[in-house]
PDB file of C-alpha atoms in Angstrom:
ATOM      1  CA  MET N1272      43.522   4.729  29.913  1.00 38.00           C
ATOM      2  CA  GLY N1273      41.549   2.267  27.975  1.00 42.00           C
ATOM      3  CA  THR N1274      38.488   3.299  25.590  1.00 47.00           C
ATOM      4  CA  THR N1275      35.063   2.240  26.578  1.00 54.00           C
ATOM      5  CA  ALA N1276      33.800  -0.252  23.684  1.00 64.00           C
ATOM      6  CA  LEU N1277      31.375   0.844  21.461  1.00 74.00           C
ATOM      7  CA  ASN N1278      27.724   0.137  22.444  1.00 82.00           C
ATOM      8  CA  PRO N1279      26.136  -0.748  18.517  1.00 82.00           C
ATOM      9  CA  HIS N1280      22.689  -0.346  19.741  1.00 85.00           C
ATOM     10  CA  THR N1281      23.032   2.614  21.890  1.00 88.00           C
ATOM     11  CA  ALA N1282      25.203   4.391  19.193  1.00 89.00           C
ATOM     12  CA  MET N1283      22.620   3.806  16.819  1.00 90.00           C
ATOM     13  CA  THR N1284      19.974   5.055  18.668  1.00 91.00           C
ATOM     14  CA  ILE N1285      21.699   8.161  19.295  1.00 92.00           C
ATOM     15  CA  PHE N1286      22.610   8.449  15.861  1.00 93.00           C
ATOM     16  CA  VAL N1287      18.770   8.017  14.925  1.00 92.00           C
ATOM     17  CA  GLU N1288      17.568  10.675  17.302  1.00 91.00           C
ATOM     18  CA  VAL N1289      20.025  13.773  16.499  1.00 92.00           C
ATOM     19  CA  ALA N1290      19.168  12.652  12.775  1.00 91.00           C
ATOM     20  CA  ARG N1291      15.521  12.992  13.679  1.00 88.00           C
ATOM     21  CA  ALA N1292      16.267  16.399  16.385  1.00 89.00           C
ATOM     22  CA  GLY N1293      18.493  18.099  13.892  1.00 90.00           C
ATOM     23  CA  SER N1294      20.559  18.729  16.573  1.00 89.00           C
ATOM     24  CA  PHE N1295      23.166  17.438  19.158  1.00 91.00           C
ATOM     25  CA  ALA N1296      21.892  19.049  21.908  1.00 90.00           C
ATOM     26  CA  ALA N1297      18.388  18.236  21.095  1.00 90.00           C
ATOM     27  CA  ALA N1298      19.155  14.786  21.213  1.00 89.00           C
ATOM     28  CA  ALA N1299      21.015  14.917  24.494  1.00 89.00           C
ATOM     29  CA  ARG N1300      17.969  17.055  25.932  1.00 89.00           C
ATOM     30  CA  LYS N1301      15.371  14.017  24.683  1.00 86.00           C
ATOM     31  CA  LEU N1302      18.005  11.030  25.416  1.00 86.00           C
ATOM     32  CA  ASN N1303      18.770  12.754  29.035  1.00 84.00           C
ATOM     33  CA  LEU N1304      22.964  12.582  27.979  1.00 86.00           C
ATOM     34  CA  SER N1305      24.895  15.230  27.653  1.00 88.00           C
ATOM     35  CA  THR N1306      25.719  16.919  24.287  1.00 89.00           C
ATOM     36  CA  THR N1307      29.522  15.593  24.712  1.00 90.00           C
ATOM     37  CA  ALA N1308      28.264  11.708  25.417  1.00 88.00           C
ATOM     38  CA  VAL N1309      26.186  12.128  22.298  1.00 90.00           C
ATOM     39  CA  SER N1310      28.709  13.906  19.988  1.00 91.00           C
ATOM     40  CA  ARG N1311      30.879  10.817  21.413  1.00 91.00           C
ATOM     41  CA  HIS N1312      28.649   7.776  20.348  1.00 91.00           C
ATOM     42  CA  VAL N1313      28.242   9.606  17.056  1.00 92.00           C
ATOM     43  CA  ALA N1314      32.106   9.963  16.048  1.00 92.00           C
ATOM     44  CA  ASP N1315      32.562   6.758  17.798  1.00 91.00           C
ATOM     45  CA  LEU N1316      29.728   4.680  15.143  1.00 92.00           C
ATOM     46  CA  GLU N1317      31.149   6.911  12.140  1.00 91.00           C
ATOM     47  CA  ARG N1318      34.711   5.422  13.441  1.00 91.00           C
ATOM     48  CA  MET N1319      33.480   1.810  13.361  1.00 90.00           C
ATOM     49  CA  LEU N1320      32.039   2.173  10.296  1.00 91.00           C
ATOM     50  CA  GLY N1321      35.108   4.415   8.057  1.00 92.00           C
ATOM     51  CA  VAL N1322      32.010   6.897   7.040  1.00 92.00           C
ATOM     52  CA  THR N1323      30.778  10.161   7.828  1.00 93.00           C
ATOM     53  CA  LEU N1324      27.075  10.224   8.938  1.00 93.00           C
ATOM     54  CA  LEU N1325      26.062  13.408   9.804  1.00 92.00           C
ATOM     55  CA  ARG N1326      27.141  16.703   8.579  1.00 91.00           C
ATOM     56  CA  ARG N1327      28.143  19.456  11.036  1.00 86.00           C
ATOM     57  CA  THR N1328      27.063  23.302  11.124  1.00 81.00           C
ATOM     58  CA  THR N1329      26.903  25.706  13.485  1.00 74.00           C
ATOM     59  CA  ARG N1330      23.168  25.696  13.425  1.00 78.00           C
ATOM     60  CA  HIS N1331      22.180  22.470  12.260  1.00 84.00           C
ATOM     61  CA  VAL N1332      23.289  18.988  11.633  1.00 89.00           C
ATOM     62  CA  SER N1333      21.859  16.656   8.822  1.00 90.00           C
ATOM     63  CA  PRO N1334      22.548  13.445   7.494  1.00 92.00           C
ATOM     64  CA  THR N1335      25.412  12.922   4.553  1.00 92.00           C
ATOM     65  CA  GLU N1336      24.464  10.831   1.897  1.00 92.00           C
ATOM     66  CA  ALA N1337      25.744   7.743   3.586  1.00 92.00           C
ATOM     67  CA  GLY N1338      24.151   8.965   6.697  1.00 91.00           C
ATOM     68  CA  ALA N1339      20.769   9.060   4.150  1.00 92.00           C
ATOM     69  CA  ARG N1340      21.189   5.464   3.552  1.00 92.00           C
ATOM     70  CA  TYR N1341      22.217   4.401   6.759  1.00 92.00           C
ATOM     71  CA  LEU N1342      19.366   5.968   8.813  1.00 92.00           C
ATOM     72  CA  PRO N1343      16.052   4.254   7.190  1.00 90.00           C
ATOM     73  CA  ARG N1344      17.913   0.399   8.114  1.00 89.00           C
ATOM     74  CA  ALA N1345      19.432   1.914  11.933  1.00 90.00           C
ATOM     75  CA  ARG N1346      15.232   2.868  12.138  1.00 88.00           C
ATOM     76  CA  ALA N1347      14.234  -0.461  11.227  1.00 86.00           C
ATOM     77  CA  ILE N1348      16.345  -2.335  13.074  1.00 87.00           C
ATOM     78  CA  LEU N1349      15.855  -0.359  16.681  1.00 85.00           C
ATOM     79  CA  GLU N1350      11.721  -0.755  15.975  1.00 81.00           C
ATOM     80  CA  ALA N1351      12.871  -4.859  15.595  1.00 79.00           C
ATOM     81  CA  ILE N1352      14.369  -4.715  18.578  1.00 80.00           C
ATOM     82  CA  GLU N1353      11.932  -2.792  20.140  1.00 75.00           C
ATOM     83  CA  GLN N1354       9.373  -5.311  18.768  1.00 71.00           C
ATOM     84  CA  LEU N1355      10.968  -8.105  19.826  1.00 71.00           C
ATOM     85  CA  ASN N1356      11.470  -7.686  23.219  1.00 70.00           C
ATOM     86  CA  ALA N1357       7.579  -6.623  23.438  1.00 64.00           C
ATOM     87  CA  GLU N1358       6.615 -10.084  21.955  1.00 62.00           C
ATOM     88  CA  ILE N1359       9.243 -12.006  23.786  1.00 63.00           C
ATOM     89  CA  GLY N1360       9.203 -10.294  27.104  1.00 54.00           C
ATOM     90  CA  ALA N1361       5.220  -9.694  26.816  1.00 50.00           C
ATOM     91  CA  VAL N1362       5.923  -6.182  28.166  1.00 52.00           C
ATOM     92  CA  ASP N1363       3.354  -4.384  26.512  1.00 59.00           C
ATOM     93  CA  PRO N1364       0.821  -6.205  23.612  1.00 70.00           C
ATOM     94  CA  THR N1365      -1.044  -3.276  22.541  1.00 78.00           C
ATOM     95  CA  PRO N1366      -0.034  -2.457  18.687  1.00 86.00           C
ATOM     96  CA  ARG N1367       1.786   0.830  18.833  1.00 85.00           C
ATOM     97  CA  GLY N1368       4.531   3.125  16.974  1.00 87.00           C
ATOM     98  CA  LYS N1369       4.335   4.162  12.810  1.00 90.00           C
ATOM     99  CA  LEU N1370       3.473   1.563  10.203  1.00 93.00           C
ATOM    100  CA  LYS N1371       4.528   2.813   7.344  1.00 93.00           C
ATOM    101  CA  ILE N1372       2.996   1.063   4.437  1.00 94.00           C
ATOM    102  CA  THR N1373       3.460   1.399   0.195  1.00 92.00           C
ATOM    103  CA  ALA N1374       0.878   0.335  -2.497  1.00 90.00           C
ATOM    104  CA  PRO N1375       0.159   1.320  -6.221  1.00 86.00           C
ATOM    105  CA  PRO N1376      -2.005   4.285  -6.744  1.00 82.00           C
ATOM    106  CA  ALA N1377      -4.812   1.933  -8.567  1.00 76.00           C
ATOM    107  CA  VAL N1378      -5.150   0.039  -5.836  1.00 80.00           C
ATOM    108  CA  GLY N1379      -4.390   1.951  -2.894  1.00 82.00           C
ATOM    109  CA  ASN N1380      -6.770   4.795  -3.758  1.00 81.00           C
ATOM    110  CA  GLU N1381      -9.853   3.255  -4.229  1.00 78.00           C
ATOM    111  CA  VAL N1382      -9.058   0.128  -2.081  1.00 83.00           C
ATOM    112  CA  ILE N1383      -6.615   0.557   0.636  1.00 87.00           C
ATOM    113  CA  ALA N1384      -6.646   4.725   1.317  1.00 86.00           C
ATOM    114  CA  PRO N1385     -10.739   4.494   2.559  1.00 85.00           C
ATOM    115  CA  LEU N1386     -10.096   2.053   5.014  1.00 91.00           C
ATOM    116  CA  ALA N1387      -7.332   4.093   6.697  1.00 91.00           C
ATOM    117  CA  VAL N1388      -9.871   6.394   8.830  1.00 90.00           C
ATOM    118  CA  GLY N1389     -11.222   3.467  10.380  1.00 93.00           C
ATOM    119  CA  PHE N1390      -7.938   1.539  10.877  1.00 95.00           C
ATOM    120  CA  VAL N1391      -6.773   4.319  13.032  1.00 94.00           C
ATOM    121  CA  GLU N1392      -9.379   5.006  14.674  1.00 93.00           C
ATOM    122  CA  ALA N1393      -9.817   1.743  15.703  1.00 94.00           C
ATOM    123  CA  TYR N1394      -5.791   2.152  16.450  1.00 94.00           C
ATOM    124  CA  PRO N1395      -5.168   5.046  18.473  1.00 93.00           C
ATOM    125  CA  GLU N1396      -1.625   4.072  18.860  1.00 91.00           C
ATOM    126  CA  ILE N1397      -0.849   3.296  15.620  1.00 93.00           C
ATOM    127  CA  GLU N1398       0.409   6.220  13.571  1.00 92.00           C
ATOM    128  CA  LEU N1399      -0.254   5.154   9.792  1.00 94.00           C
ATOM    129  CA  GLU N1400       1.411   6.291   6.760  1.00 93.00           C
ATOM    130  CA  ILE N1401       0.562   5.200   3.491  1.00 92.00           C
ATOM    131  CA  ASP N1402       2.798   5.940  -0.063  1.00 91.00           C
ATOM    132  CA  LEU N1403       1.175   5.913  -3.053  1.00 87.00           C
ATOM    133  CA  GLY N1404       3.555   5.310  -5.936  1.00 80.00           C
ATOM    134  CA  GLU N1405       4.216   3.379  -9.156  1.00 77.00           C
ATOM    135  CA  ARG N1406       7.949   2.901  -8.482  1.00 79.00           C
ATOM    136  CA  LEU N1407       8.799  -0.711  -6.488  1.00 80.00           C
ATOM    137  CA  VAL N1408      10.505   0.090  -3.337  1.00 81.00           C
ATOM    138  CA  ASP N1409      13.071  -1.275  -1.212  1.00 82.00           C
ATOM    139  CA  LEU N1410      11.228  -2.077   1.893  1.00 85.00           C
ATOM    140  CA  VAL N1411      14.404  -2.435   4.187  1.00 78.00           C
ATOM    141  CA  ALA N1412      16.495   0.284   2.938  1.00 76.00           C
ATOM    142  CA  GLU N1413      13.538   2.838   3.116  1.00 81.00           C
ATOM    143  CA  GLY N1414      12.090   1.693   6.171  1.00 82.00           C
ATOM    144  CA  PHE N1415       8.337   0.429   4.743  1.00 88.00           C
ATOM    145  CA  ASP N1416       7.132  -2.068   7.284  1.00 91.00           C
ATOM    146  CA  ALA N1417       4.975  -3.709   3.589  1.00 93.00           C
ATOM    147  CA  ALA N1418       4.105  -3.552   0.677  1.00 92.00           C
ATOM    148  CA  ILE N1419       0.423  -4.200  -1.315  1.00 91.00           C
ATOM    149  CA  ARG N1420       0.939  -5.740  -4.117  1.00 88.00           C
ATOM    150  CA  ALA N1421      -1.782  -6.304  -6.737  1.00 83.00           C
ATOM    151  CA  GLY N1422      -1.721  -9.750  -9.706  1.00 78.00           C
ATOM    152  CA  PRO N1423       1.078 -12.624  -9.465  1.00 75.00           C
ATOM    153  CA  LEU N1424       3.979 -12.241  -7.172  1.00 77.00           C
ATOM    154  CA  GLU N1425       7.398 -12.383  -8.340  1.00 75.00           C
ATOM    155  CA  SER N1426       9.341 -15.177  -6.535  1.00 68.00           C
ATOM    156  CA  SER N1427      11.108 -13.465  -3.629  1.00 72.00           C
ATOM    157  CA  SER N1428      12.371 -13.964  -0.001  1.00 78.00           C
ATOM    158  CA  MET N1429       9.406 -11.286   1.226  1.00 83.00           C
ATOM    159  CA  ILE N1430       6.766 -12.813   3.678  1.00 87.00           C
ATOM    160  CA  ALA N1431       3.239 -12.913   1.443  1.00 89.00           C
ATOM    161  CA  HIS N1432      -0.013 -12.448   3.066  1.00 91.00           C
ATOM    162  CA  ARG N1433      -3.056 -13.018   0.718  1.00 91.00           C
ATOM    163  CA  ILE N1434      -5.561 -10.511   1.365  1.00 91.00           C
ATOM    164  CA  VAL N1435      -8.343 -10.975  -0.702  1.00 91.00           C
ATOM    165  CA  GLU N1436      -9.411 -11.924  -4.187  1.00 87.00           C
ATOM    166  CA  LEU N1437     -10.284  -9.401  -6.849  1.00 86.00           C
ATOM    167  CA  ARG N1438     -13.232  -9.332  -8.955  1.00 87.00           C
ATOM    168  CA  TYR N1439     -13.619  -6.703 -11.562  1.00 90.00           C
ATOM    169  CA  LEU N1440     -17.066  -6.000 -13.466  1.00 91.00           C
ATOM    170  CA  ILE N1441     -18.262  -4.006 -16.524  1.00 94.00           C
ATOM    171  CA  CYS N1442     -20.409  -1.289 -15.248  1.00 94.00           C
ATOM    172  CA  ALA N1443     -21.956   1.687 -16.693  1.00 95.00           C
ATOM    173  CA  SER N1444     -24.501   4.397 -15.635  1.00 96.00           C
ATOM    174  CA  PRO N1445     -28.493   4.349 -15.850  1.00 96.00           C
ATOM    175  CA  SER N1446     -28.247   6.877 -18.006  1.00 95.00           C
ATOM    176  CA  TYR N1447     -25.573   5.444 -20.391  1.00 94.00           C
ATOM    177  CA  LEU N1448     -28.123   2.229 -20.481  1.00 95.00           C
ATOM    178  CA  GLU N1449     -30.983   4.304 -20.727  1.00 93.00           C
ATOM    179  CA  ARG N1450     -29.644   6.204 -23.657  1.00 94.00           C
ATOM    180  CA  ARG N1451     -27.483   2.967 -25.233  1.00 93.00           C
ATOM    181  CA  GLY N1452     -29.181   0.287 -24.254  1.00 92.00           C
ATOM    182  CA  ALA N1453     -27.701  -2.911 -22.154  1.00 92.00           C
ATOM    183  CA  PRO N1454     -25.956  -5.407 -23.950  1.00 92.00           C
ATOM    184  CA  LYS N1455     -27.215  -8.754 -23.878  1.00 91.00           C
ATOM    185  CA  ARG N1456     -24.252 -10.828 -24.283  1.00 92.00           C
ATOM    186  CA  PRO N1457     -20.589 -10.411 -25.007  1.00 92.00           C
ATOM    187  CA  ASP N1458     -20.907  -9.675 -28.945  1.00 91.00           C
ATOM    188  CA  ASP N1459     -23.022  -6.796 -28.225  1.00 92.00           C
ATOM    189  CA  ILE N1460     -19.904  -4.591 -26.271  1.00 91.00           C
ATOM    190  CA  GLY N1461     -18.796  -3.682 -29.931  1.00 87.00           C
ATOM    191  CA  ASP N1462     -21.753  -1.251 -30.276  1.00 88.00           C
ATOM    192  CA  HIS N1463     -21.037   0.429 -27.441  1.00 92.00           C
ATOM    193  CA  ASP N1464     -18.383   2.903 -26.148  1.00 92.00           C
ATOM    194  CA  CYS N1465     -15.910   1.371 -23.944  1.00 92.00           C
ATOM    195  CA  ILE N1466     -13.499   3.145 -21.111  1.00 89.00           C
ATOM    196  CA  HIS N1467     -10.148   1.282 -21.949  1.00 86.00           C
ATOM    197  CA  TRP N1468      -7.694   0.374 -20.056  1.00 76.00           C
ATOM    198  CA  ARG N1469      -3.729   0.885 -21.423  1.00 63.00           C
ATOM    199  CA  VAL N1470      -4.673  -0.115 -24.536  1.00 49.00           C
ATOM    200  CA  ALA N1471      -3.837   1.270 -27.770  1.00 44.00           C
ATOM    201  CA  ALA N1472      -5.523   4.380 -29.493  1.00 44.00           C
ATOM    202  CA  GLY N1473      -8.298   3.018 -31.991  1.00 42.00           C
ATOM    203  CA  GLY N1474      -9.824  -0.130 -29.289  1.00 51.00           C
ATOM    204  CA  GLY N1475      -8.733  -3.121 -27.714  1.00 76.00           C
ATOM    205  CA  ALA N1476     -10.420  -6.330 -26.974  1.00 84.00           C
ATOM    206  CA  TRP N1477     -12.407  -8.036 -24.162  1.00 89.00           C
ATOM    207  CA  SER N1478     -12.511 -11.063 -22.862  1.00 87.00           C
ATOM    208  CA  PHE N1479     -15.418 -12.926 -21.223  1.00 91.00           C
ATOM    209  CA  VAL N1480     -15.562 -16.713 -19.514  1.00 89.00           C
ATOM    210  CA  LYS N1481     -18.400 -18.509 -18.734  1.00 87.00           C
ATOM    211  CA  ASP N1482     -18.853 -22.209 -17.698  1.00 84.00           C
ATOM    212  CA  GLY N1483     -15.289 -22.392 -18.704  1.00 82.00           C
ATOM    213  CA  GLU N1484     -15.608 -20.981 -22.366  1.00 86.00           C
ATOM    214  CA  ARG N1485     -13.775 -18.109 -23.351  1.00 89.00           C
ATOM    215  CA  VAL N1486     -15.031 -15.413 -25.827  1.00 88.00           C
ATOM    216  CA  THR N1487     -12.949 -12.292 -26.696  1.00 89.00           C
ATOM    217  CA  VAL N1488     -14.722  -9.542 -28.147  1.00 89.00           C
ATOM    218  CA  PRO N1489     -13.078  -6.667 -30.050  1.00 89.00           C
ATOM    219  CA  THR N1490     -14.135  -2.955 -28.539  1.00 88.00           C
ATOM    220  CA  ARG N1491     -14.293   0.594 -29.340  1.00 86.00           C
ATOM    221  CA  GLY N1492     -13.794   3.929 -27.738  1.00 83.00           C
ATOM    222  CA  ARG N1493     -12.576   7.154 -27.925  1.00 81.00           C
ATOM    223  CA  LEU N1494     -11.376   7.293 -24.009  1.00 83.00           C
ATOM    224  CA  LEU N1495      -7.903   5.514 -22.973  1.00 83.00           C
ATOM    225  CA  ILE N1496      -7.230   5.878 -18.816  1.00 80.00           C
ATOM    226  CA  SER N1497      -4.723   4.094 -16.653  1.00 76.00           C
ATOM    227  CA  HIS N1498      -6.407   5.105 -13.673  1.00 77.00           C
ATOM    228  CA  PHE N1499      -9.418   3.607 -11.767  1.00 81.00           C
ATOM    229  CA  ALA N1500     -10.925   6.710  -9.808  1.00 82.00           C
ATOM    230  CA  THR N1501     -11.271   8.353 -13.207  1.00 86.00           C
ATOM    231  CA  GLN N1502     -12.610   5.735 -15.295  1.00 89.00           C
ATOM    232  CA  ARG N1503     -15.248   5.438 -12.313  1.00 90.00           C
ATOM    233  CA  GLN N1504     -15.567   9.192 -12.828  1.00 92.00           C
ATOM    234  CA  ALA N1505     -16.365   8.620 -16.243  1.00 93.00           C
ATOM    235  CA  ALA N1506     -18.631   5.750 -16.099  1.00 94.00           C
ATOM    236  CA  LEU N1507     -20.511   7.321 -13.653  1.00 94.00           C
ATOM    237  CA  ARG N1508     -21.241  10.358 -16.202  1.00 94.00           C
ATOM    238  CA  GLY N1509     -22.558   8.109 -18.632  1.00 93.00           C
ATOM    239  CA  VAL N1510     -19.033   7.678 -20.800  1.00 92.00           C
ATOM    240  CA  GLY N1511     -19.827   4.355 -21.656  1.00 93.00           C
ATOM    241  CA  LEU N1512     -18.747   1.039 -20.102  1.00 95.00           C
ATOM    242  CA  ALA N1513     -15.424   0.544 -17.834  1.00 93.00           C
ATOM    243  CA  ILE N1514     -14.113  -2.658 -16.334  1.00 91.00           C
ATOM    244  CA  LEU N1515     -13.467  -1.918 -12.684  1.00 91.00           C
ATOM    245  CA  PRO N1516     -12.945  -3.600  -9.491  1.00 88.00           C
ATOM    246  CA  LEU N1517     -15.945  -4.349  -7.379  1.00 89.00           C
ATOM    247  CA  LEU N1518     -13.642  -3.625  -4.357  1.00 87.00           C
ATOM    248  CA  ALA N1519     -14.127   0.498  -5.563  1.00 85.00           C
ATOM    249  CA  VAL N1520     -17.523   0.458  -6.741  1.00 89.00           C
ATOM    250  CA  ARG N1521     -19.627  -1.935  -4.752  1.00 89.00           C
ATOM    251  CA  GLU N1522     -21.139   1.331  -2.766  1.00 89.00           C
ATOM    252  CA  ASP N1523     -21.944   2.780  -6.352  1.00 93.00           C
ATOM    253  CA  LEU N1524     -23.694  -0.393  -7.429  1.00 93.00           C
ATOM    254  CA  GLU N1525     -25.726  -0.403  -4.324  1.00 92.00           C
ATOM    255  CA  ALA N1526     -26.963   3.076  -4.575  1.00 93.00           C
ATOM    256  CA  GLY N1527     -27.886   2.330  -8.171  1.00 94.00           C
ATOM    257  CA  ARG N1528     -25.120   4.976  -9.644  1.00 96.00           C
ATOM    258  CA  LEU N1529     -23.642   2.341 -11.301  1.00 96.00           C
ATOM    259  CA  VAL N1530     -25.097  -1.018 -13.075  1.00 95.00           C
ATOM    260  CA  SER N1531     -23.256  -4.471 -13.552  1.00 94.00           C
ATOM    261  CA  VAL N1532     -23.478  -5.406 -17.089  1.00 94.00           C
ATOM    262  CA  LEU N1533     -23.215  -8.991 -18.273  1.00 92.00           C
ATOM    263  CA  PRO N1534     -22.720 -10.166 -14.894  1.00 89.00           C
ATOM    264  CA  ASP N1535     -22.994 -13.804 -15.477  1.00 89.00           C
ATOM    265  CA  TYR N1536     -19.571 -13.561 -17.381  1.00 89.00           C
ATOM    266  CA  GLU N1537     -16.388 -13.053 -15.636  1.00 88.00           C
ATOM    267  CA  VAL N1538     -14.280 -10.401 -17.256  1.00 87.00           C
ATOM    268  CA  HIS N1539     -11.234 -10.807 -14.837  1.00 81.00           C
ATOM    269  CA  ARG N1540      -9.931 -11.766 -11.817  1.00 81.00           C
ATOM    270  CA  GLY N1541      -6.840 -11.108  -9.992  1.00 84.00           C
ATOM    271  CA  GLU N1542      -5.473 -10.910  -6.253  1.00 88.00           C
ATOM    272  CA  LEU N1543      -4.376  -8.398  -3.580  1.00 90.00           C
ATOM    273  CA  SER N1544      -1.613  -9.456  -1.598  1.00 92.00           C
ATOM    274  CA  LEU N1545       0.719  -7.864   1.299  1.00 94.00           C
ATOM    275  CA  VAL N1546       4.051  -8.356   1.179  1.00 91.00           C
ATOM    276  CA  ARG N1547       6.534  -7.814   4.492  1.00 90.00           C
ATOM    277  CA  PRO N1548      10.519  -8.048   5.141  1.00 85.00           C
ATOM    278  CA  PRO N1549      11.278 -11.970   6.135  1.00 80.00           C
ATOM    279  CA  THR N1550      11.575 -10.704   9.641  1.00 74.00           C
ATOM    280  CA  PRO N1551      11.446 -13.839  12.224  1.00 67.00           C
ATOM    281  CA  PHE N1552       8.341 -11.961  14.044  1.00 71.00           C
ATOM    282  CA  GLU N1553       5.327 -10.313  12.808  1.00 79.00           C
ATOM    283  CA  PRO N1554       5.228  -6.929  14.897  1.00 82.00           C
ATOM    284  CA  PRO N1555       1.625  -6.521  16.806  1.00 86.00           C
ATOM    285  CA  LYS N1556       1.306  -3.150  14.429  1.00 91.00           C
ATOM    286  CA  LEU N1557       1.441  -4.692  11.207  1.00 92.00           C
ATOM    287  CA  ARG N1558      -0.479  -7.946  12.388  1.00 91.00           C
ATOM    288  CA  VAL N1559      -3.468  -6.069  13.128  1.00 94.00           C
ATOM    289  CA  PHE N1560      -3.256  -3.932   9.737  1.00 95.00           C
ATOM    290  CA  ILE N1561      -3.583  -7.188   7.775  1.00 94.00           C
ATOM    291  CA  ASP N1562      -6.468  -8.434   9.767  1.00 95.00           C
ATOM    292  CA  PHE N1563      -8.356  -5.225   9.822  1.00 95.00           C
ATOM    293  CA  ILE N1564      -8.039  -4.772   5.753  1.00 94.00           C
ATOM    294  CA  THR N1565      -8.666  -8.479   5.163  1.00 94.00           C
ATOM    295  CA  ALA N1566     -11.711  -8.601   6.942  1.00 94.00           C
ATOM    296  CA  ALA N1567     -12.946  -5.373   5.462  1.00 91.00           C
ATOM    297  CA  LEU N1568     -12.114  -6.280   1.788  1.00 91.00           C
ATOM    298  CA  ARG N1569     -13.472  -9.838   1.906  1.00 91.00           C
ATOM    299  CA  GLU N1570     -16.877  -8.786   3.855  1.00 88.00           C
ATOM    300  CA  ARG N1571     -16.742  -6.082   0.713  1.00 85.00           C
ATOM    301  CA  ALA N1572     -15.649  -8.702  -2.142  1.00 85.00           C
ATOM    302  CA  ARG N1573     -18.874 -11.074  -0.804  1.00 84.00           C
ATOM    303  CA  TYR N1574     -21.492  -8.536  -2.907  1.00 80.00           C
ATOM    304  CA  ASP N1575     -23.279 -10.214  -5.702  1.00 79.00           C
ATOM    305  CA  PRO N1576     -23.871  -7.698  -8.215  1.00 76.00           C
ATOM    306  CA  ARG N1577     -27.039  -9.937 -10.123  1.00 75.00           C
TER     307      ARG N1577
END
């Protein structure tokens, strides 16, 4: 009697469900299969791959090291197949499923995270997970749908979507400006306390551009912080002048909690982009996320502080 050929899609689906449930019996109930059939499919998959994917004990089943590496890619493949079938067959155009996004803390905390509540309210069938970390993740290996990136993008095989231009402003609280006076020109900055971003202790330099001409001014200050949220709090408390992204301080400017200093000068510009794996199609859940944050952030970026 010959053996039945392994169906990779079925075996992968069963493996992912067993890993999620932590039990062959629980996975069997979810999939409406016998426990024996579930165990056989996983064993066949392990035999085909030549590795043990699951560590079995009498009480629990958990991925081995090889299984932990295989699991996120398997999930991504299965989800891609599901999304492709929905897209090609137009079976269900509703954006749904888990959406996993990574972003650096400086941008994620101040720019992306505040939009999360509005997004999940607008799309109740999407489960949004945002990971804020400095490390550069492997999107495919770790099961991420996309990454938010600030600044110029390195050349890669990823597909990039430009979201919005990042404009930075020099900001200070009204109480600080009352106490120290408002700078009238870039040279005046040297007489002020500046909240620095990742510069050597004892000061740094800020550059200003107007009508194509650049001027660089040495600055001084006792507070050095590589975190926009803390820089913003320091500026709000009157510690000094800070260079902050417009997207993060627009409400403060509109409410008068912060004031734009030397608004006719450009101090820094950048770009905010989203990159995703080079799959042949774009899942609906990711498309609506891109459209949502692009529309929201471009609207915020239109504010003129002058």
